[in-house]
Short mmCIF file of C-alpha atoms and ligand atoms in Angstrom, two decimals:
data_model
loop_
_atom_site.label_atom_id
_atom_site.label_comp_id
_atom_site.label_asym_id
_atom_site.label_seq_id
_atom_site.Cartn_x
_atom_site.Cartn_y
_atom_site.Cartn_z
CA MET L 1 29.92 17.01 -6.59
CA SER L 2 26.65 15.35 -5.64
CA ILE L 3 26.64 11.84 -4.33
CA LEU L 4 23.48 9.83 -4.14
CA ILE L 5 23.10 7.68 -1.04
CA THR L 6 20.39 5.01 -1.12
CA GLY L 7 19.39 3.95 2.24
CA GLY L 8 21.19 7.09 3.58
CA ALA L 9 18.62 7.42 6.66
CA GLY L 10 19.85 4.00 7.84
CA TYR L 11 22.42 2.91 10.32
CA ILE L 12 25.58 2.84 8.09
CA GLY L 13 24.16 5.40 5.57
CA SER L 14 23.51 8.02 8.12
CA HIS L 15 27.13 7.85 9.33
CA THR L 16 28.36 7.96 5.87
CA CYS L 17 26.34 10.99 4.96
CA LEU L 18 27.79 12.75 7.87
CA GLU L 19 31.30 12.06 6.85
CA LEU L 20 30.56 13.00 3.28
CA LEU L 21 29.11 16.33 4.43
CA ASN L 22 31.97 17.03 6.52
CA ALA L 23 34.24 16.39 3.53
CA ASP L 24 32.16 18.99 1.44
CA TYR L 25 30.33 16.70 -0.87
CA ASP L 26 26.70 17.48 -1.82
CA VAL L 27 24.57 14.67 -0.54
CA VAL L 28 21.30 13.30 -1.91
CA VAL L 29 19.51 10.76 0.09
CA VAL L 30 16.89 8.29 -1.14
CA ASP L 31 15.30 6.07 1.42
CA ASN L 32 11.88 4.54 1.70
CA LEU L 33 12.22 4.51 5.56
CA CYS L 34 11.20 1.00 5.92
CA ASN L 35 13.89 0.40 8.61
CA SER L 36 14.90 3.90 9.54
CA HIS L 37 13.55 7.33 10.50
CA GLU L 38 14.09 10.66 8.83
CA ILE L 39 15.12 12.13 12.26
CA SER L 40 18.51 10.48 11.69
CA LEU L 41 19.02 12.95 8.87
CA HIS L 42 17.96 15.82 10.91
CA ARG L 43 20.60 14.88 13.29
CA VAL L 44 23.22 14.63 10.57
CA GLU L 45 22.18 18.12 9.73
CA SER L 46 22.54 19.41 13.22
CA LEU L 47 26.02 17.80 13.50
CA THR L 48 27.36 19.00 10.14
CA GLY L 49 25.31 22.35 9.75
CA LYS L 50 24.62 21.17 6.26
CA ARG L 51 21.30 19.73 4.99
CA PRO L 52 21.31 16.53 2.69
CA ALA L 53 18.46 16.52 0.05
CA PHE L 54 16.08 13.92 1.04
CA TYR L 55 13.57 11.86 -1.12
CA PRO L 56 11.29 9.36 0.68
CA VAL L 57 11.64 7.08 -2.25
CA ASP L 58 11.80 3.21 -2.89
CA ILE L 59 14.60 2.25 -5.25
CA ARG L 60 12.29 -0.12 -7.07
CA ASN L 61 10.33 2.98 -8.28
CA LYS L 62 12.22 3.91 -11.38
CA ASP L 63 10.11 7.12 -12.10
CA ALA L 64 10.67 8.41 -8.74
CA LEU L 65 14.49 7.73 -9.18
CA ARG L 66 14.53 9.49 -12.42
CA LYS L 67 13.11 12.59 -10.92
CA VAL L 68 16.03 12.57 -8.45
CA PHE L 69 18.57 12.20 -11.18
CA THR L 70 16.91 14.91 -13.13
CA GLU L 71 16.79 17.32 -10.27
CA HIS L 72 20.52 16.71 -9.22
CA SER L 73 23.76 16.32 -11.09
CA ILE L 74 24.67 12.92 -9.49
CA GLU L 75 28.13 11.77 -10.15
CA ALA L 76 28.25 8.51 -8.11
CA VAL L 77 26.01 6.43 -5.92
CA ILE L 78 26.70 4.65 -2.56
CA HIS L 79 24.14 1.89 -2.40
CA PHE L 80 23.01 0.86 1.07
CA ALA L 81 19.34 0.45 0.56
CA GLY L 82 18.24 -3.14 1.20
CA LEU L 83 16.89 -5.52 3.73
CA LYS L 84 19.43 -7.17 6.10
CA ALA L 85 17.87 -9.45 8.59
CA VAL L 86 19.29 -13.04 8.06
CA GLY L 87 16.48 -14.76 9.99
CA GLU L 88 13.81 -12.75 8.27
CA SER L 89 15.21 -13.40 4.99
CA THR L 90 14.54 -17.31 5.35
CA GLN L 91 10.74 -16.51 6.13
CA ILE L 92 10.29 -13.94 3.21
CA PRO L 93 13.01 -14.67 0.59
CA LEU L 94 11.18 -12.98 -2.23
CA ALA L 95 11.02 -9.57 -0.41
CA TYR L 96 14.80 -9.91 -0.03
CA PHE L 97 15.40 -10.75 -3.75
CA ASP L 98 12.89 -7.97 -4.76
CA ASN L 99 14.50 -5.12 -2.52
CA ASN L 100 18.15 -6.21 -2.77
CA VAL L 101 18.54 -7.68 -6.30
CA SER L 102 15.61 -6.30 -8.33
CA GLY L 103 16.03 -2.96 -6.48
CA THR L 104 19.77 -2.77 -7.48
CA VAL L 105 18.98 -3.75 -11.11
CA LYS L 106 16.49 -0.87 -11.25
CA LEU L 107 18.98 1.69 -9.78
CA LEU L 108 21.53 0.46 -12.34
CA GLU L 109 19.10 0.95 -15.15
CA VAL L 110 18.30 4.36 -14.04
CA MET L 111 21.99 5.30 -13.55
CA GLU L 112 22.66 4.04 -17.12
CA GLU L 113 19.99 6.22 -18.56
CA PHE L 114 21.67 9.13 -16.91
CA ASP L 115 25.05 7.88 -17.71
CA VAL L 116 26.08 7.78 -14.10
CA ARG L 117 28.69 4.94 -14.08
CA HIS L 118 30.02 4.97 -10.37
CA LEU L 119 28.67 2.72 -7.68
CA VAL L 120 30.00 1.77 -4.30
CA PHE L 121 28.12 -1.32 -3.08
CA SER L 122 27.45 -2.55 0.49
CA SER L 123 28.30 -6.15 0.46
CA SER L 124 29.07 -8.50 3.39
CA ALA L 125 31.64 -10.81 4.67
CA THR L 126 28.72 -13.33 4.70
CA VAL L 127 29.46 -14.03 0.88
CA TYR L 128 32.58 -16.07 2.14
CA GLY L 129 30.33 -18.58 3.92
CA ASP L 130 32.39 -20.70 6.41
CA PRO L 131 36.04 -19.70 5.31
CA HIS L 132 38.62 -22.51 5.03
CA GLU L 133 41.03 -20.30 7.14
CA VAL L 134 41.30 -16.88 8.66
CA PRO L 135 42.14 -13.96 8.04
CA ILE L 136 40.06 -13.84 5.09
CA LYS L 137 41.35 -12.29 1.94
CA GLU L 138 39.16 -10.97 -1.04
CA ASP L 139 40.18 -13.87 -3.38
CA PHE L 140 38.85 -16.50 -0.95
CA PRO L 141 36.03 -18.64 -2.53
CA VAL L 142 32.58 -16.79 -2.29
CA GLY L 143 29.14 -17.99 -2.89
CA GLN L 144 28.58 -20.84 -0.37
CA VAL L 145 26.06 -18.57 1.47
CA THR L 146 23.47 -20.21 3.82
CA ASN L 147 20.53 -17.88 3.79
CA PRO L 148 18.58 -15.70 1.11
CA TYR L 149 19.98 -12.49 2.50
CA GLY L 150 23.51 -13.63 1.82
CA ARG L 151 22.59 -14.95 -1.48
CA SER L 152 21.08 -11.62 -2.43
CA LYS L 153 24.47 -9.89 -1.70
CA PHE L 154 26.36 -12.65 -3.61
CA MET L 155 23.93 -12.18 -6.64
CA VAL L 156 24.46 -8.54 -6.72
CA GLU L 157 28.11 -8.85 -6.71
CA GLU L 158 27.83 -11.25 -9.76
CA ILE L 159 25.51 -8.69 -11.41
CA LEU L 160 27.95 -5.87 -11.08
CA GLN L 161 30.84 -8.15 -12.28
CA ASP L 162 28.69 -8.92 -15.45
CA THR L 163 27.60 -5.23 -16.04
CA ALA L 164 31.28 -4.06 -15.84
CA THR L 165 32.29 -6.77 -18.17
CA SER L 166 29.66 -5.79 -20.66
CA ASP L 167 30.74 -1.97 -20.79
CA GLN L 168 33.87 -0.81 -19.52
CA ARG L 169 32.73 2.68 -18.49
CA TRP L 170 31.16 1.09 -15.36
CA ASN L 171 33.06 1.40 -12.18
CA PHE L 172 32.21 -0.55 -9.08
CA SER L 173 33.65 -0.75 -5.59
CA ILE L 174 32.33 -3.82 -3.61
CA LEU L 175 32.88 -3.32 0.05
CA ARG L 176 32.59 -6.57 2.02
CA TYR L 177 31.81 -5.38 5.62
CA PHE L 178 32.63 -7.48 8.63
CA ASN L 179 30.60 -6.58 11.79
CA PRO L 180 29.81 -3.03 11.92
CA VAL L 181 29.15 -1.72 15.48
CA GLY L 182 29.40 1.54 17.54
CA ALA L 183 27.90 4.92 16.94
CA HIS L 184 29.08 8.49 16.21
CA GLU L 185 31.00 9.86 19.19
CA SER L 186 28.30 12.58 19.62
CA GLY L 187 25.75 9.92 20.73
CA MET L 188 23.25 11.47 18.34
CA ILE L 189 23.10 8.72 15.80
CA GLY L 190 23.66 5.08 16.03
CA GLU L 191 21.93 1.65 15.37
CA ASP L 192 18.33 1.45 16.01
CA PRO L 193 16.96 -2.12 15.40
CA SER L 194 13.43 -2.73 15.27
CA GLY L 195 12.19 -5.31 17.89
CA ILE L 196 14.62 -7.63 19.61
CA PRO L 197 18.17 -7.34 18.16
CA ASN L 198 19.58 -10.26 16.40
CA ASN L 199 23.13 -8.94 16.42
CA LEU L 200 25.47 -9.02 19.39
CA MET L 201 26.21 -5.39 20.00
CA PRO L 202 22.71 -3.98 20.00
CA TYR L 203 21.72 -6.89 22.06
CA ILE L 204 24.41 -6.28 24.77
CA ALA L 205 23.59 -2.57 24.73
CA GLN L 206 19.89 -3.31 25.50
CA VAL L 207 20.87 -5.60 28.39
CA ALA L 208 23.19 -2.74 29.77
CA VAL L 209 20.28 -0.11 29.58
CA GLY L 210 17.83 -2.67 31.25
CA LYS L 211 15.56 -3.32 28.20
CA LEU L 212 16.65 -6.92 27.93
CA GLU L 213 17.33 -9.34 30.97
CA GLN L 214 20.51 -11.15 29.99
CA LEU L 215 22.85 -11.89 26.96
CA ASN L 216 22.40 -15.39 25.56
CA VAL L 217 25.96 -16.52 24.55
CA PHE L 218 25.44 -18.75 21.59
CA GLY L 219 27.95 -21.47 22.23
CA ASN L 220 31.05 -21.89 24.33
CA ASP L 221 32.63 -24.92 22.58
CA TYR L 222 34.01 -23.32 19.47
CA PRO L 223 37.68 -23.69 18.69
CA THR L 224 38.44 -20.17 19.68
CA HIS L 225 40.39 -18.74 22.61
CA ASP L 226 37.43 -18.83 25.00
CA GLY L 227 35.06 -21.06 23.15
CA SER L 228 32.66 -18.33 22.09
CA GLY L 229 32.34 -17.14 18.46
CA VAL L 230 35.03 -14.76 17.20
CA ARG L 231 34.18 -11.85 14.72
CA ASP L 232 35.79 -8.76 13.28
CA TYR L 233 33.96 -5.92 14.78
CA ILE L 234 34.61 -2.54 12.95
CA HIS L 235 33.54 0.82 14.17
CA VAL L 236 30.75 2.33 11.95
CA VAL L 237 32.65 5.58 11.64
CA ASP L 238 35.78 3.74 10.31
CA LEU L 239 33.42 2.01 7.90
CA ALA L 240 31.86 5.19 6.83
CA LEU L 241 35.31 6.59 6.16
CA GLY L 242 36.01 3.48 3.84
CA HIS L 243 33.39 4.62 1.61
CA LEU L 244 34.99 8.00 1.10
CA ALA L 245 38.21 6.29 0.43
CA ALA L 246 36.59 3.96 -1.98
CA LEU L 247 34.84 6.70 -3.84
CA LYS L 248 38.02 8.80 -4.40
CA THR L 249 39.52 5.90 -6.49
CA HIS L 250 36.44 6.22 -8.97
CA TRP L 251 37.98 9.26 -10.53
CA ILE L 252 41.17 7.50 -11.45
CA ASP L 253 40.10 4.00 -12.28
CA HIS L 254 37.62 1.60 -13.92
CA GLY L 255 36.21 -1.78 -13.55
CA VAL L 256 35.28 -3.79 -10.47
CA HIS L 257 37.30 -3.71 -7.11
CA ILE L 258 36.59 -5.65 -4.08
CA TYR L 259 37.64 -4.84 -0.44
CA ASN L 260 37.40 -6.22 3.03
CA LEU L 261 36.48 -3.54 5.31
CA GLY L 262 37.37 -5.03 8.70
CA THR L 263 40.02 -4.29 11.27
CA GLY L 264 42.01 -7.64 10.97
CA LYS L 265 41.37 -8.42 14.73
CA GLY L 266 39.00 -11.06 15.95
CA SER L 267 37.10 -10.67 19.22
CA SER L 268 34.81 -13.10 21.02
CA VAL L 269 31.35 -12.94 22.24
CA LEU L 270 32.78 -12.81 25.76
CA ASP L 271 35.47 -10.24 24.92
CA MET L 272 32.82 -7.97 23.62
CA LEU L 273 30.66 -8.47 26.67
CA HIS L 274 33.43 -7.64 29.10
CA ALA L 275 34.57 -4.56 27.09
CA PHE L 276 30.96 -3.31 27.20
CA GLU L 277 30.84 -3.96 31.08
CA LYS L 278 33.94 -1.62 31.29
CA ALA L 279 32.22 1.12 29.07
CA CYS L 280 28.91 1.00 31.20
CA ASP L 281 30.66 0.32 34.34
CA LYS L 282 28.40 -2.56 35.49
CA GLN L 283 28.30 -6.41 35.38
CA LEU L 284 26.04 -7.66 32.64
CA PRO L 285 24.15 -10.92 33.13
CA TYR L 286 24.61 -13.73 30.55
CA GLN L 287 23.88 -17.25 29.99
CA ILE L 288 25.59 -19.88 27.85
CA GLN L 289 23.22 -21.25 25.25
CA PRO L 290 23.60 -23.79 22.54
CA ARG L 291 25.19 -22.65 19.20
CA ARG L 292 23.01 -20.73 17.03
CA PRO L 293 22.23 -22.70 13.73
CA GLY L 294 24.22 -21.37 10.78
CA ASP L 295 26.92 -19.58 12.81
CA ILE L 296 30.63 -20.10 12.13
CA ALA L 297 33.46 -20.29 14.73
CA GLN L 298 35.47 -17.35 13.51
CA CYS L 299 35.53 -14.71 10.92
CA TYR L 300 37.97 -11.90 10.46
CA ALA L 301 39.35 -9.96 7.67
CA ASP L 302 42.79 -9.43 6.06
CA PRO L 303 42.26 -5.81 5.45
CA ALA L 304 45.70 -5.39 3.71
CA TYR L 305 44.27 -4.75 0.21
CA ALA L 306 42.03 -1.70 1.35
CA GLU L 307 45.02 -0.19 3.04
CA GLU L 308 47.32 -0.73 0.04
CA ARG L 309 44.96 0.43 -2.60
CA LEU L 310 42.43 2.92 -0.62
CA GLY L 311 44.99 4.24 1.87
CA TRP L 312 42.37 3.41 4.40
CA LYS L 313 42.71 1.62 7.64
CA ALA L 314 40.31 1.13 10.71
CA THR L 315 41.83 3.11 13.60
CA ARG L 316 39.08 2.80 16.22
CA THR L 317 39.39 0.03 19.03
CA VAL L 318 36.97 -2.18 20.58
CA GLU L 319 37.01 0.30 23.49
CA ASP L 320 35.99 3.03 21.21
CA MET L 321 33.12 0.69 19.88
CA THR L 322 31.69 -0.30 23.26
CA ARG L 323 32.09 3.46 24.64
CA ASP L 324 30.32 5.08 21.63
CA THR L 325 27.54 2.41 21.59
CA TRP L 326 27.00 2.95 25.26
CA ARG L 327 26.75 6.82 24.95
CA TRP L 328 24.26 6.31 21.89
CA GLN L 329 22.18 3.64 23.82
CA SER L 330 22.15 5.47 27.14
CA GLU L 331 21.27 8.78 25.79
CA ASN L 332 18.67 7.34 23.40
CA PRO L 333 17.26 4.22 25.15
CA ASN L 334 14.34 4.23 22.63
CA GLY L 335 16.46 4.75 19.60
CA PHE L 336 15.09 7.56 17.31
CA ASN L 337 11.60 7.16 18.82
CA GLU L 338 11.95 10.00 21.17
N1 LIG G 1 24.81 -3.60 9.46
C1 LIG G 1 25.43 -4.74 9.08
O1 LIG G 1 25.63 -5.45 10.10
C2 LIG G 1 25.81 -4.94 7.72
C3 LIG G 1 26.83 -5.94 7.51
C4 LIG G 1 27.15 -6.13 5.96
C5 LIG G 1 26.39 -5.50 5.03
N2 LIG G 1 25.34 -4.62 5.36
C6 LIG G 1 24.61 -3.83 4.30
O2 LIG G 1 24.85 -2.52 4.53
C7 LIG G 1 23.70 -1.78 3.96
C8 LIG G 1 23.29 -0.85 5.16
O3 LIG G 1 23.00 -1.59 6.32
P1 LIG G 1 22.50 -0.91 7.63
O4 LIG G 1 23.07 -1.74 8.71
O5 LIG G 1 22.74 0.61 7.52
O6 LIG G 1 21.04 -1.16 7.68
P2 LIG G 1 19.80 -0.24 7.68
O7 LIG G 1 18.55 -1.07 7.69
O8 LIG G 1 19.97 0.68 8.91
O9 LIG G 1 19.67 0.75 6.39
C9 LIG G 1 19.26 0.36 5.04
C10 LIG G 1 18.35 1.57 4.77
O10 LIG G 1 17.77 1.19 3.37
C11 LIG G 1 16.36 1.61 3.51
N3 LIG G 1 15.82 0.87 2.43
C12 LIG G 1 15.44 -0.64 2.44
N4 LIG G 1 14.97 -1.13 1.36
C13 LIG G 1 14.84 0.12 0.55
C14 LIG G 1 14.19 0.34 -0.71
N5 LIG G 1 13.68 -0.69 -1.41
N6 LIG G 1 14.32 1.53 -1.20
C15 LIG G 1 14.68 2.60 -0.45
N7 LIG G 1 15.25 2.49 0.74
C16 LIG G 1 15.38 1.32 1.31
C17 LIG G 1 15.95 1.27 4.87
O11 LIG G 1 14.90 2.23 5.17
C18 LIG G 1 17.21 1.71 5.76
O12 LIG G 1 17.17 3.10 5.98
C19 LIG G 1 22.63 -2.90 3.74
O13 LIG G 1 22.64 -3.24 2.30
C20 LIG G 1 23.13 -4.15 4.40
O14 LIG G 1 22.74 -5.31 3.94
C21 LIG G 1 25.18 -4.30 6.71
C1 LIG G 2 24.35 -15.63 10.22
C2 LIG G 2 24.16 -14.31 10.37
O1 LIG G 2 23.24 -13.88 11.07
N1 LIG G 2 25.06 -13.36 9.80
C3 LIG G 2 25.06 -12.02 9.75
C4 LIG G 2 25.42 -11.62 11.20
O2 LIG G 2 26.65 -11.97 11.46
P1 LIG G 2 27.26 -12.40 12.72
O3 LIG G 2 26.45 -13.77 12.92
O4 LIG G 2 28.67 -12.54 12.67
O5 LIG G 2 26.77 -11.23 13.77
P2 LIG G 2 25.96 -11.28 15.02
O6 LIG G 2 26.19 -9.85 15.73
O7 LIG G 2 24.58 -11.78 14.88
O8 LIG G 2 26.75 -12.35 15.92
C5 LIG G 2 28.20 -12.12 16.38
C6 LIG G 2 28.54 -13.23 17.24
O9 LIG G 2 27.84 -13.08 18.48
C7 LIG G 2 27.04 -14.27 18.80
N2 LIG G 2 25.78 -13.74 19.47
C8 LIG G 2 25.01 -12.98 18.78
C9 LIG G 2 23.81 -12.52 19.39
C10 LIG G 2 23.41 -13.00 20.62
O10 LIG G 2 22.40 -12.59 21.20
N3 LIG G 2 24.33 -13.82 21.28
C11 LIG G 2 25.45 -14.30 20.68
O11 LIG G 2 26.19 -15.03 21.39
C12 LIG G 2 26.96 -15.12 17.62
O12 LIG G 2 26.70 -16.36 17.82
C13 LIG G 2 28.33 -14.67 16.88
O13 LIG G 2 29.24 -15.60 17.35
O14 LIG G 2 25.42 -10.12 11.28
C14 LIG G 2 26.20 -9.53 10.28
C15 LIG G 2 26.35 -8.10 10.53
O15 LIG G 2 26.80 -7.69 11.61
C16 LIG G 2 25.97 -9.84 8.80
O16 LIG G 2 24.79 -9.22 8.58
C17 LIG G 2 25.80 -11.40 8.69
O17 LIG G 2 25.31 -11.77 7.56
#
């Protein structure tokens, strides 16, 4: 069974390719490499002994996509391709709508031409905005997003709902990720942000490896156990396995199904910093700074529905996440730029 992975050379995509290959799926990757390196796929190949087919193609190029669907018997698509930097999305919103929204529409059009009706979509907990309570359940209000990136995810969710309503042959899994972190335990693939990281874990990792001076903790006056922001960090391998679990439901089911992929546990910025200090066995410098505009106090999932319906549950701990991030970062201080 061939599964098309858009954005498969990226952080979550490469980990998902690896798990799919280990589970004996045939994997076809489409990625324009705008935020990744083909070397991630070479490393997936050396870890699994299997080579994913790779097309350096932009999902907005329908002719190039058609060629992929012609050359492979694709049964389902896992759709990671898109831009993901919140700050950048406020500077160049049209690029975000073009890649994330138009790109998805073009992908769906080509899927329809080839009668491929199964798609697993990478959404984000950002669609919940500032939740009225935690833990967050899938039926909480969505759409109060504060930036173009979040809006693009929300818009795609709506497009998938409308498409499924128009034709019952469509089958969509919408996966709302909480905060993906960590790396494969081999230390051979991991997150490789370009420039200075915006997200907490890669930032801490670069402080630990000496590339950045200190962590700036954005706020210590939130109503949380230590005043710093609380999030639901999920190991990227657990997240990858969530995609396999969602994919399996596609052969028995139809319509749109939405799942929170999180652990259900909240950790603060300082919790994560101290866990990382244990993993790398050194003290890491930090300074308390004002709150970052747009941040919320706390965000963590109620993952019960995913467990009930997918039989999937995150099992890796914060200790696993920090240990694996440290192994990846210390063995690849410059990421995939060897
Ligand atoms: N990492 C997170 O924290 C997080 C959280 C929630 C949701 N998501 C979503 O999950 C998906 C994967 O995220 P990631 O962290 O692996 O990001 P990533 O940037 O590492 O991976 C995305 C991949 O898509 C490719 N790509 C981008 N635009 C493309 C296009 N038009 N055509 C073909 N390829 C294109 C990039 O080169 C990259 O390899 C994204 O859709 C992201 O929005 C990520
Ligand atoms: C507003 C925003 O950007 N939202 C995105 C960001 O969520 P988050 O803001 O939840 O993720 P993040 O990793 O940027 O921040 C997590 C927590 O760490 C804090 N922090 C972060 C960096 C730092 O240098 N110092 C620091 O204190 C931050 O204030 C927050 O409390 O990333 C997610 C993926 O993981 C999603 O893509 C979200 O859409």
